[in-house]
XYZ file of C-alpha atoms in Angstrom:
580
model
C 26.610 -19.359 62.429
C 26.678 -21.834 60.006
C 25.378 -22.208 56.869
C 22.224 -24.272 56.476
C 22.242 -27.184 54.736
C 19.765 -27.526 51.609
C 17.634 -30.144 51.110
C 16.657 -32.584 48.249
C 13.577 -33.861 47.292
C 13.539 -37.246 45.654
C 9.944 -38.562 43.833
C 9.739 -41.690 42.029
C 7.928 -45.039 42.127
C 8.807 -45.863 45.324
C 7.242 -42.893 46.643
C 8.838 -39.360 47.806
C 11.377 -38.634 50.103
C 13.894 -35.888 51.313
C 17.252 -36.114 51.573
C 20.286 -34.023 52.954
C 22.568 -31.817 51.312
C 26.183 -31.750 51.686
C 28.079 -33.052 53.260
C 26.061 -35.739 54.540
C 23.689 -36.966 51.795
C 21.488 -38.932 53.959
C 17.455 -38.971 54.735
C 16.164 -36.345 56.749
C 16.236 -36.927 60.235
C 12.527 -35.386 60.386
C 10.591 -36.388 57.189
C 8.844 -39.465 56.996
C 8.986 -40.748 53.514
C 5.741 -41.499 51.545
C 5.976 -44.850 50.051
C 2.715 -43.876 47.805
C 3.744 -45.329 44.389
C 0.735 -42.385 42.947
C 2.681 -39.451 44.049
C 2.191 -37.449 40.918
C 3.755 -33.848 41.985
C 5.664 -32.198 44.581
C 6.956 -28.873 44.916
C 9.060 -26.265 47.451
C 7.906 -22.429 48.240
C 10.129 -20.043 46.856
C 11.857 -19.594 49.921
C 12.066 -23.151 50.452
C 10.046 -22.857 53.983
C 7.534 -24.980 52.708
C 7.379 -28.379 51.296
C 4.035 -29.925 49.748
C 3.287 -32.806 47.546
C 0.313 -35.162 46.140
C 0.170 -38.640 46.657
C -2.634 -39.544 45.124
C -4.645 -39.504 47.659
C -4.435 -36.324 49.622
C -2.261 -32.624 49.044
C 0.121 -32.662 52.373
C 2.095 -29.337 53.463
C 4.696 -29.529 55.729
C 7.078 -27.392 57.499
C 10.833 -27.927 55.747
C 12.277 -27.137 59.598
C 10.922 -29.568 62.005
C 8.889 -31.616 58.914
C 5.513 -30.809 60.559
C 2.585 -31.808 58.965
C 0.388 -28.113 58.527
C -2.194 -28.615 56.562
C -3.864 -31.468 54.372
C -6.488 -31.091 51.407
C -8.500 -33.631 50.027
C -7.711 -33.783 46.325
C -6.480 -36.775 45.395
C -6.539 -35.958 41.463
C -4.458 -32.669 41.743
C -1.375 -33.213 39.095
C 0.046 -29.435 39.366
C 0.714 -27.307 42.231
C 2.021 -23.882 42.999
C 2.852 -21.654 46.079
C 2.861 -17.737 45.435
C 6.292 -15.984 46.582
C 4.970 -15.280 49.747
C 3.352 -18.559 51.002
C 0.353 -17.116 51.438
C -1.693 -19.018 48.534
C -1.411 -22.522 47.103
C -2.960 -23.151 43.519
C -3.939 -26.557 42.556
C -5.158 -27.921 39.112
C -6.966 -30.835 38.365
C -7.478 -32.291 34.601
C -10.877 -30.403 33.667
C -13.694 -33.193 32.902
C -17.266 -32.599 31.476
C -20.611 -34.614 32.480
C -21.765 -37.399 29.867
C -24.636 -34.935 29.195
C -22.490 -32.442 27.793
C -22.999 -30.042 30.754
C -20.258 -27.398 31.428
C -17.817 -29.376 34.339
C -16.777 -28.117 37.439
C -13.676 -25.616 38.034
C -10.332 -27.797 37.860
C -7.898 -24.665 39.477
C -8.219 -23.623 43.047
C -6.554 -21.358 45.077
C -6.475 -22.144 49.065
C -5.249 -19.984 51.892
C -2.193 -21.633 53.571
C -3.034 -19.908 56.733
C -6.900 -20.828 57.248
C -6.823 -23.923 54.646
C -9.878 -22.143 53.146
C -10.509 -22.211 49.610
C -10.617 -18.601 48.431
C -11.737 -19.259 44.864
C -12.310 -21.424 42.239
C -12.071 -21.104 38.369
C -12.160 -23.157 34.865
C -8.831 -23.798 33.388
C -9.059 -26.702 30.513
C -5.364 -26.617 29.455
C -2.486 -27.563 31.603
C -0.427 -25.221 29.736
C 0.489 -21.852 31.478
C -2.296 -23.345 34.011
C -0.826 -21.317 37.235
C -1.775 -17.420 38.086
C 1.502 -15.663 37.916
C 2.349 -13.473 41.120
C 4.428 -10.441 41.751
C 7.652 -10.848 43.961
C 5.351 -8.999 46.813
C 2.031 -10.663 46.132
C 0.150 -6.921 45.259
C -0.569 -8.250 42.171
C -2.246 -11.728 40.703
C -2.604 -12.455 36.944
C -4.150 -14.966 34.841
C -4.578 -15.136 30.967
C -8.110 -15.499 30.358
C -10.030 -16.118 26.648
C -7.529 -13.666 25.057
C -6.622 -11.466 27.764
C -5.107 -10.856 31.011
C -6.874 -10.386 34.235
C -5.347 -8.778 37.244
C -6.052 -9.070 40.774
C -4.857 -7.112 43.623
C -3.751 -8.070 47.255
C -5.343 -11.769 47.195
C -9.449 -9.776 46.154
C -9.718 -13.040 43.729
C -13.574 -11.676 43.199
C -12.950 -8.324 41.553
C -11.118 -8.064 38.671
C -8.992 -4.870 39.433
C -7.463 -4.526 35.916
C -7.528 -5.957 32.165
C -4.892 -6.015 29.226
C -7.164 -6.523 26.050
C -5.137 -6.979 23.219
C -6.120 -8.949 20.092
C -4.935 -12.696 20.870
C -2.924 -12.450 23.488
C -1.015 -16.071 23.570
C 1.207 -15.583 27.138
C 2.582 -12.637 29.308
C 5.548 -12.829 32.096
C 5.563 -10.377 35.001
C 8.696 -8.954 36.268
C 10.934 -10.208 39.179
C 11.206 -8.226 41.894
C 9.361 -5.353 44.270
C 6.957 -3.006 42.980
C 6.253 -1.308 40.681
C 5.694 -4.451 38.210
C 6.427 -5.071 34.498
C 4.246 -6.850 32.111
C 5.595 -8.502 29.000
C 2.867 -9.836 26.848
C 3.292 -12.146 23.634
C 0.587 -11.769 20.350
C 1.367 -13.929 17.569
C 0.781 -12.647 14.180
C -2.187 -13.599 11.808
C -3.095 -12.871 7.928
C 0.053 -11.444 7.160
C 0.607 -9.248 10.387
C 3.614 -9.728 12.079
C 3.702 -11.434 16.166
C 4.886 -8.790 18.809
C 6.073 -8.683 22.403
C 4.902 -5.746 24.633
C 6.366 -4.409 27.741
C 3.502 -2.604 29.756
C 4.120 -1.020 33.445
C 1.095 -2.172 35.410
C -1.254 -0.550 35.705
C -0.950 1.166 32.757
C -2.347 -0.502 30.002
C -4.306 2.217 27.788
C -3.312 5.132 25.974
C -1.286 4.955 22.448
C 1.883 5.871 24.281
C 1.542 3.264 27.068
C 3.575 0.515 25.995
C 7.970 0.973 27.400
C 8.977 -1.028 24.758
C 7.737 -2.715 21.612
C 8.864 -5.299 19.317
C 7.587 -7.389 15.907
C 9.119 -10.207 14.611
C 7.630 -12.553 11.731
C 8.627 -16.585 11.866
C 7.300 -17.138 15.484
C 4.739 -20.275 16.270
C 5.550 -19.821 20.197
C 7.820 -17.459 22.026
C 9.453 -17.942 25.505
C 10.235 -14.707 27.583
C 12.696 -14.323 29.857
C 13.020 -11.193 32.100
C 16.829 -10.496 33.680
C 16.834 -10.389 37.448
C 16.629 -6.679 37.540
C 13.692 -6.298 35.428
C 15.673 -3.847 32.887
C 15.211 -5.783 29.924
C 13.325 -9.732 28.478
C 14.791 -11.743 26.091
C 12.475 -13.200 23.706
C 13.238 -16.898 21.788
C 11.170 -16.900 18.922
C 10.399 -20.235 17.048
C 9.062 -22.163 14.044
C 7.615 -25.482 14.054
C 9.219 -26.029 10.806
C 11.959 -24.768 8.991
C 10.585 -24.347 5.166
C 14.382 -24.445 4.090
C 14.473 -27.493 5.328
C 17.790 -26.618 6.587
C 16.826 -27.813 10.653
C 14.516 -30.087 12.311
C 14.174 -28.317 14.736
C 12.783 -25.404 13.325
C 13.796 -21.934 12.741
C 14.837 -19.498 16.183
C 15.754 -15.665 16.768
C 16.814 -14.059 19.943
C 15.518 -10.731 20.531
C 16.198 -8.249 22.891
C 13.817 -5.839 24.904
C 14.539 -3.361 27.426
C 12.056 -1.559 29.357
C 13.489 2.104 28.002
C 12.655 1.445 24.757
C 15.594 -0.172 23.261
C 14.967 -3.099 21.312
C 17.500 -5.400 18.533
C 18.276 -8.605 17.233
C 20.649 -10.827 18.776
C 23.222 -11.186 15.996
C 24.705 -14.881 16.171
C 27.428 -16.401 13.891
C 26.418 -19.869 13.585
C 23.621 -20.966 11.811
C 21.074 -23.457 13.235
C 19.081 -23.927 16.620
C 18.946 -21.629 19.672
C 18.903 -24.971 21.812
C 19.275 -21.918 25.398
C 19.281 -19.066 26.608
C 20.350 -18.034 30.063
C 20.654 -14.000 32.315
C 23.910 -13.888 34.578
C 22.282 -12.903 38.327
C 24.057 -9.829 37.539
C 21.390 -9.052 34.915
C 24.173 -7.107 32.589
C 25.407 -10.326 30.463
C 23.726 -13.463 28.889
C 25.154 -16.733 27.592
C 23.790 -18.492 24.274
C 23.715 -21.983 23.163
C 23.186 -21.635 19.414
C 23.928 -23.243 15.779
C 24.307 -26.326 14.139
C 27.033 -29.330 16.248
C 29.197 -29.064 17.689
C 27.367 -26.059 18.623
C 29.179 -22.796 19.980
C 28.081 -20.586 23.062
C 28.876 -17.096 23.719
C 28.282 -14.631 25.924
C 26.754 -10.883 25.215
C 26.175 -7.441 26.809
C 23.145 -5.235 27.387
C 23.742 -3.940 23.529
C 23.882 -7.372 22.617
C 27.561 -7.085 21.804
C 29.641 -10.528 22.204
C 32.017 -10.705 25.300
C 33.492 -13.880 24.849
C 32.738 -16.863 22.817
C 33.430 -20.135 24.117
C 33.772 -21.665 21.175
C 32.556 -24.802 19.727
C 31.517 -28.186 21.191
C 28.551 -30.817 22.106
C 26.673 -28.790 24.263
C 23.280 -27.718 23.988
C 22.201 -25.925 27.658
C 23.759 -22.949 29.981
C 23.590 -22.651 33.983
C 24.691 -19.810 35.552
C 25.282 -20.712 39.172
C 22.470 -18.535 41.887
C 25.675 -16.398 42.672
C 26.497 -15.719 38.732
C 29.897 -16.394 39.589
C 30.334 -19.717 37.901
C 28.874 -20.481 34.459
C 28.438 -24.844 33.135
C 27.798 -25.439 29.595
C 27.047 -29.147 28.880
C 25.351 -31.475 26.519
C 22.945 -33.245 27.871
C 19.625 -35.288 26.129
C 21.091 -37.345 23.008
C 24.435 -36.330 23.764
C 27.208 -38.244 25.959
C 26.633 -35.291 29.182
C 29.734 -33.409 28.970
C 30.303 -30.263 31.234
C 32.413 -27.724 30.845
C 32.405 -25.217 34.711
C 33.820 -21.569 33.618
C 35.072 -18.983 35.957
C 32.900 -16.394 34.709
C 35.005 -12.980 36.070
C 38.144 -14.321 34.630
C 36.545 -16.845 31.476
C 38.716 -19.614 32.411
C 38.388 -23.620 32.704
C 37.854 -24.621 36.083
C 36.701 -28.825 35.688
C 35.239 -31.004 32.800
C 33.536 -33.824 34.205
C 30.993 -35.977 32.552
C 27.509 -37.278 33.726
C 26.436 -39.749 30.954
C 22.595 -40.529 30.251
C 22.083 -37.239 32.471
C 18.669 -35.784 31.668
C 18.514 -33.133 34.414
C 20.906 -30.798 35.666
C 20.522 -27.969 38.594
C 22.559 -25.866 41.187
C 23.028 -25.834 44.808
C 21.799 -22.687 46.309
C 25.009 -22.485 47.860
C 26.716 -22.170 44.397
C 29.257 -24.955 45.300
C 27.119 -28.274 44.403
C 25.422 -29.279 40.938
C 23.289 -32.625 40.501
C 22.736 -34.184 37.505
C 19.878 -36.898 37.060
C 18.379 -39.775 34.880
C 15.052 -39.537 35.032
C 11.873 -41.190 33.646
C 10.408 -40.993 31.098
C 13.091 -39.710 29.598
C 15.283 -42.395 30.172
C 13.524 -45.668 31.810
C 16.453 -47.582 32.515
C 19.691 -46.335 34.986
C 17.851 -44.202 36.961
C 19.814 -42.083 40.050
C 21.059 -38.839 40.197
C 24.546 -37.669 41.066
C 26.033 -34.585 43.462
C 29.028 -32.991 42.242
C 31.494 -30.207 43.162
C 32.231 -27.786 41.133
C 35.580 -29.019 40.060
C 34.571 -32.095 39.020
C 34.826 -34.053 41.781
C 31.902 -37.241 42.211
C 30.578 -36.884 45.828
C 27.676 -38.509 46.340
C 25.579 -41.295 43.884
C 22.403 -42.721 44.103
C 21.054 -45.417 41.963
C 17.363 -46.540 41.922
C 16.487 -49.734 42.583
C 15.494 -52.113 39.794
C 12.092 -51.994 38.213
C 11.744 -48.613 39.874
C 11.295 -44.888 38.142
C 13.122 -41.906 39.518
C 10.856 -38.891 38.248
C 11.946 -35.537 39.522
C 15.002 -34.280 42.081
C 14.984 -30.853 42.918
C 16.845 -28.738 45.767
C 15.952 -26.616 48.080
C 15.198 -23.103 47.324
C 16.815 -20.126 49.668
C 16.007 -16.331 49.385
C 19.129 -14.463 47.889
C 22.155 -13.344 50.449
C 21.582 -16.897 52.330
C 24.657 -18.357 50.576
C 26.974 -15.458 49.277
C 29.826 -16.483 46.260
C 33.095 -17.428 47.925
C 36.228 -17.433 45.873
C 36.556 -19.787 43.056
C 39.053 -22.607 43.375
C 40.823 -24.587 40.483
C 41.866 -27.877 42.874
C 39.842 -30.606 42.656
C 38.279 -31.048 45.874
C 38.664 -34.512 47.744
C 35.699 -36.832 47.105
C 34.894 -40.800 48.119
C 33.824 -42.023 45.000
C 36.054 -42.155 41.692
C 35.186 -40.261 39.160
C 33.741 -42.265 36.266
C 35.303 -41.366 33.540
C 33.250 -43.562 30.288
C 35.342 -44.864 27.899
C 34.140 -43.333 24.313
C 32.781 -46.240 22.042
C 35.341 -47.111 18.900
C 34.133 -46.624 15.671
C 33.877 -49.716 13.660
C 36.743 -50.597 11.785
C 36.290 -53.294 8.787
C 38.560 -56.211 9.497
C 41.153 -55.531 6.846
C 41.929 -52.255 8.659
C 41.744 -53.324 12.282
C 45.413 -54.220 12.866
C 46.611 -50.722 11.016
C 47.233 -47.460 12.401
C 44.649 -45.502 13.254
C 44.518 -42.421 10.759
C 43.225 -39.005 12.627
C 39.724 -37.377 10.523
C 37.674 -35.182 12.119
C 34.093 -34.156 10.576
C 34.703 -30.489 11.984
C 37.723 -28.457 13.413
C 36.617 -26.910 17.089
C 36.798 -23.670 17.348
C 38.896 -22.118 20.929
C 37.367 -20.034 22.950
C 37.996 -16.107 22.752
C 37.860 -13.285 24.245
C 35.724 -10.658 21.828
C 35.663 -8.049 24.242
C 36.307 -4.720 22.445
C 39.668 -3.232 23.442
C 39.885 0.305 23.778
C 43.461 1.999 23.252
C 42.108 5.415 23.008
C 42.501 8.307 25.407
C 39.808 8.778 27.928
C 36.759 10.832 27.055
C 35.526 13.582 29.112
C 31.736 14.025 29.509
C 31.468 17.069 27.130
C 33.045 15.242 24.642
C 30.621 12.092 24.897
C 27.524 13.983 25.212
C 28.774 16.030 22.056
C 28.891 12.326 20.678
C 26.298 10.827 21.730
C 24.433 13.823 20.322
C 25.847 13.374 16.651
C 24.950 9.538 16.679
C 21.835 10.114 17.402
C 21.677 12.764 15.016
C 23.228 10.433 12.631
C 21.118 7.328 13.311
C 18.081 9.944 12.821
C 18.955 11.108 9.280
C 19.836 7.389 8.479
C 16.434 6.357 9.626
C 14.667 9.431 7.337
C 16.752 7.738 4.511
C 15.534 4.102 4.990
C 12.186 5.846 4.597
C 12.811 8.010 1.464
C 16.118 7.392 0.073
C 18.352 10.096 -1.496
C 17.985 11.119 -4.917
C 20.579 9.293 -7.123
C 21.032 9.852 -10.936
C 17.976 8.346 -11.868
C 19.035 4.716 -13.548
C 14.998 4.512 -14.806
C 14.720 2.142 -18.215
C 11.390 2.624 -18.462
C 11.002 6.119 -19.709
C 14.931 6.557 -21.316
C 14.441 10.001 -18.888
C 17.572 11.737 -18.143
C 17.315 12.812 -14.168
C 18.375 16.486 -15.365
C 15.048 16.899 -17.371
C 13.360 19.732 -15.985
C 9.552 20.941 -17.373
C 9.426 24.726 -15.888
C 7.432 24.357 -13.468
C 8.599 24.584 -10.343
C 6.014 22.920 -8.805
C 5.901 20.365 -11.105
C 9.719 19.505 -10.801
C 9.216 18.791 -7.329
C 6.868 16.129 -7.687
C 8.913 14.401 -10.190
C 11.680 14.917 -8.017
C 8.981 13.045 -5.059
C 7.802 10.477 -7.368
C 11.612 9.389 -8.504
C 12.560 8.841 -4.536
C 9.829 7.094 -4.314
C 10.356 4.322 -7.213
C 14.110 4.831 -5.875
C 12.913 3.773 -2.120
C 11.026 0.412 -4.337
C 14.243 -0.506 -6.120
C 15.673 -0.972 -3.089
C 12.952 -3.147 -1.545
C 13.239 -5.127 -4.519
C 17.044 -6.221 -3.666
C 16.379 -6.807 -0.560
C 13.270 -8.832 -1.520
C 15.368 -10.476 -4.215
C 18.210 -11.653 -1.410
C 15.645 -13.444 0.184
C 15.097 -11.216 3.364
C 11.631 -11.030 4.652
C 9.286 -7.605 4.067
C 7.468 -6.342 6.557
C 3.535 -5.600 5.159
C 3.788 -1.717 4.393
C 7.049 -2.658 2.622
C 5.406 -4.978 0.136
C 2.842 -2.892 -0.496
C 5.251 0.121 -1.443
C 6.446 -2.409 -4.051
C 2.612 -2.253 -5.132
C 2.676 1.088 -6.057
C 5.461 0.654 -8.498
C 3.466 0.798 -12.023
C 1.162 3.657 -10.634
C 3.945 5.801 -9.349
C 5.388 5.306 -13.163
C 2.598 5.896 -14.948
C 2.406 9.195 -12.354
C 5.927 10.022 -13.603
C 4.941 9.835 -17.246
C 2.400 11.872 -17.093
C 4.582 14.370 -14.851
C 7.120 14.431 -17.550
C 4.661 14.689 -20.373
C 3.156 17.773 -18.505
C -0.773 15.813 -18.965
C-alpha cells in the first residue's frame, strides 16, 4: 500500500486553502478553499484526521479524508484553537472583554465536544499566553494553570477538580509525552533573593517532602521554556534574562539545564559564550543538538550526561530540526540572516546538501522525513511572500509565490501518528527537481573607488571552526560487571566525601592573620580543642566562599550568609583560644 500523501495548509489574505504534498503540489481535489480575507487561525489534530479553522465568521471542522464539513460553531471572534490528542475536545479562546460598568465579563475559553458539538464547559482566561489546557497523550488527564496553581481534571469531568499542585507562584508546567503514568514539570521563578526552580512531579503525587523525582534551582531566569524528550526520561530547561547586566548580549543572558526524572540533574556546559538562540531532543530521546554563542555561532550535539558528541562547528545559524524519524538533523540561519541550511546525516555526522532559502522566516518537516518547507511569512516579512518544498538534498521542487498586495500568514503540514512514515536510507545524490535551484549571489562589500580596479585582498572577521567528532574514544580493555559495580561504587563513594567537603572543608594549616595563631596551639582541653578545631573549618569553608565570590560566580542564599558569620565565628575563636 502506498504511502499517504500529507497535506498543506496555506492561510493568508486571500483566505485558506489546502494543498497536496509530494509529488503533486496541487489543491486538494476535496477542499473548497475559503476566500474569507478574516481567517484569523487554523489548525490540524494531532493525528492530522481533523482539520478546523476560523474565518471570522464561524469555527468549521472538517474531515482531512473526504473534506466533509462535521461540525460548525458560531464564534466568529475565536483567535486560538486547540484539539486534545485524541479528538475528542476542541478548546477555543476569545480575547476576554469587560462591560463599561466594570462588571466581571463573560468566560473567553471553551471547551466543546467534537462528537455532540456540545459545549462541556466554560472558563475565564484573560491572557493569551499559555491560554490552552494541556492534555495527556491518552486524554486521562486535563490541566490548566490557574491564579498560581495547577488544576487537574480527569477523563473529560471538567466540573470537579480531581487534583491541585499548590506551590508558591507557579509561572508554567509541561506534562509528559506519552501513555500513562504522566509527568509534571512545573516552573517557579525566584523572588527576594530566592532562587527560580523546576520540579518534576509524577501525577498524582504532589504532597509529601519526598514527592518531587527531580529538582532543580537556578538564579538569572525571567522566563524558562521546558522541553520534555520523547520518552519522558528527562526536560531540558532554557533559562533566560531580559537583560544581560554585563552588557555583554542583547539578547540577554541563557543556561541550559538538564533534568531527568531519576533524580539526576546538571548544567549544560557550552564553550562559546553568548545566546542559546535553540534547543532541540533527537526522536531517539538519548541526544540533543544546541545552537549557542556569539556569530557565527557553533552547534553541538550532547548525551544523556550532557557530554558533547560532536560539534559542528561554527557558522550563521541560529535554529536545529531534527527530522520526525531523527535520522536527519538541518541547522540553518534563518530571521536576520541570509537562510542557509546545512542537512546532516545524523548516524554517520556527515554533509548531505547546503541549500539556501533567503528571507525564509519559517521552516518545518515532512512527516515523511524526506520534504522540508521553508516560508516568508507576514508580519515578519511583508513583502516576497511564498513558501518553498525542498528535498532533502537540496534539490528546489516546488515554489509558490503570493500574489501582490497579498499576506501569506502561516503553512503548516499535515500531522501523522508515529510508524506512518518509517526512515528509509539516507542518500547523498541530489534528487532530480523542475525548478533550478536559486542560488543568491552574496552582495559585494563596498569598495572606495581608488581600490575598485585592485585585487581583492582576503580578511575575515573570524576563522570557522570544522566540525568534530568529540566522542570519547575508549582504548581500554573491556570491563566486566564486577569490576564496574566495584567502580561505580567508589565514585559514588568518592563524589560523597567530595560533597561532605564542599560542606566543611578539610582542615589546612590554618593561614589566619587575624589572631597570629599557630594551627598547632592546643589549650588542654580536649573538648575545647575540638571546637577550635570546628570553628577553624568553619572560617576555612568562608575563605573559600570568598574566592569564589571574589571571581565573580554567583552565591546561592545560605552561602552568603555563611560569609555573615565570619566576625562572630572569630571573635568565637578568640575567646576559644583565650580559654574565656
Amino acid at each position: 500500500m502506498a504511502p499517504p500523501m500529507p497535506l498543506l495548509s496555506v492561510r493568508g489574505s486571500d483566505g485558506i486553502q489546502l494543498v497536496q504534498g509530494p509529488p503533486k503540489f496541487t489543491d486538494s481535489e476535496t477542499f473548497q478553499r475559503d476566500p474569507s480575507k478574516n481567517c484569523k487561525v487554523s489548525r490540524f489534530t494531532k493525528d492530522g484526521k481533523l482539520f478546523g479553522w476560523c474565518n471570522g465568521e464561524v469555527i468549521n471542522i472538517v474531515n482531512c479524508s473526504d473534506s466533509k464539513l462535521l461540525h460548525t460553531f458560531d464564534l466568529p471572534k475565536v483567535v486560538s484553537l486547540e484539539f486534545s490528542p485524541k479528538n475528542t475536545i476542541l478548546a477555543t479562546w476569545q480575547t476576554y472583554t469587560t462591560s463599561k460598568d466594570g462588571a466581571a465579563g463573560t468566560p473567553n475559553l471553551q471547551l466543546y465536544d467534537l462528537k455532540s458539538g456540545n459545549c462541556v464547559k466554560s472558563f475565564i482566561q484573560k491572557k493569551m499566553e499559555n491560554w490552552s489546557p494541556r492534555w495527556s497523550d491518552d486524554e486521562s488527564i486535563c490541566a490548566r494553570n490557574v491564579n498560581n496553581e495547577v488544576h487537574f481534571f480527569e477523563n473529560s469531568n471538567f466540573d470537579t477538580i480531581a487534583n491541585k499542585l499548590h506551590l508558591q507562584k507557579v509561572s508554567d508546567f509541561e506534562l509528559s509525552p506519552g501513555e500513562h503514568p504522566c509527568k509534571v514539570a512545573v516552573y517557579v521563578p525566584g523572588s527576594k533573593g530566592a532562587p527560580s526552580f523546576v520540579r518534576l512531579y509524577q501525577y498524582p503525587n504532589f504532597s509529601g517532602p519526598h514527592s518531587a523525582l527531580a529538582n532543580k534551582s537556578f538564579f538569572k531566569a525571567d522566563r524558562v521554556i521546558m522541553l520534555w524528550n520523547s520518552k519522558a526520561t528527562a526536560v531540558l530547561v532554557t533559562a533566560s534574562t531580559d537583560v544581560d547586566k554585563t552588557g555583554a548580549s542583547y539578547y540577554g543572558e541563557q543556561t541550559l539545564h538538564y533534568i531527568a526524572v531519576n533524580g539526576e540533574s546538571a548544567v549544560v556546559q557550552l564553550p562559546k559564550n553568548g545566546p542559546i538562540y535553540d534547543v532541540s531532543w533527537n526522536k531517539n530521546a538519548t541526544e540533543f543538538c544546541v545552537v549557542y554563542g556569539f556569530m557565527p555561532a557553533k552547534a553541538t550535539v550532547f548525551n544523556l550526561k550532557c557530554d558533547p558528541i560532536f560539534d559542528f562547528g561554527t557558522g550563521p545559524r541560529n535554529a536545529a530540526f531534527y527530522s520526525p524519524q531523527g535520522h536527519i538533523l538541518v541547522l540553518a540561519g534563518f530571521g536576520n540572516l541570509r537562510g542557509q541550511m546545512e542537512v546532516w546525516d545524523v548516524k554517520n555526522y556527515k554533509l548531505i546538501s547546503k541549500p539556501t532559502a533567503s528571507d525564509a522566516t519559517f521552516f518545518s518537516w515532512c512527516p515523511n522525513g524526506e520534504h522540508i518547507i521553508t516560508a516568508t511569512c507576514s508580519p515578519r516579512l511583508r513583502v516576497g511572500n511564498g513558501y518553498k518544498i525542498w528535498h532533502y538534498t537540496g534539490t528546489l521542487l516546488h515554489k509558490y509565490d503570493v500574489p501582490a498586495n497579498s499576506e501569506l500568514w502561516q503553512v503548516s503540514w499535515q500531522p501523522f501518528v508515529d510508524g506512518v512514515f518509517p526512515a528509509k536510507a539516507i542518500v547523498y545524490q541530489a534528487v532530480p527537481g523542475d525548478l533550478p535551484t536559486q542560488d543568491t549571489k552574496p552582495t559585494e562589500a563596498y569598495r572606495p573607488p581608488a581600490l575598485r580596479n585592485k585585487p581583492v585582498s582576503s580578511y575575515k572577521l573570524h576563522e570557522d571552526e570544522p566540525p568534530q567528532s568529540i566522542r570519547p574514544q575508549s582504548t581500554e580493555k573491556p570491563v566486566s560487571k564486577t569490576a564496574l559495580k566495584n567502580q561505580k561504587k567508589r565514585e559514588a563513594k568518592k563524589a560523597a566525601k567530595q560533597e561532605s567537603k564542599l560542606e566543611e572543608p578539610a582542615e589546612p594549616e590554618s593561614k589566619s592573620v587575624e589572631n597570629n595563631t599557630p594551627a598547632s596551639v592546643t589549650t588542654g582541653d580536649p573538648e575545647t580543642d575540638k571546637k577550635i578545631k570546628n570553628v577553624k573549618k568553619k572560617l576555612k569553608a568562608i575563605e573559600q566562599l570568598k574566592e569564589l565570590q571574589a571571581s565573580g560566580k554567583p552565591l546561592e542564599k545560605n552561602q552568603i550568609e555563611k560569609i555573615q558569620k565570619e566576625n562572630v565565628l572569630l571573635k568565637e575563636l578568640e575567646d576559644l583560644e583565650l580559654g574565656v
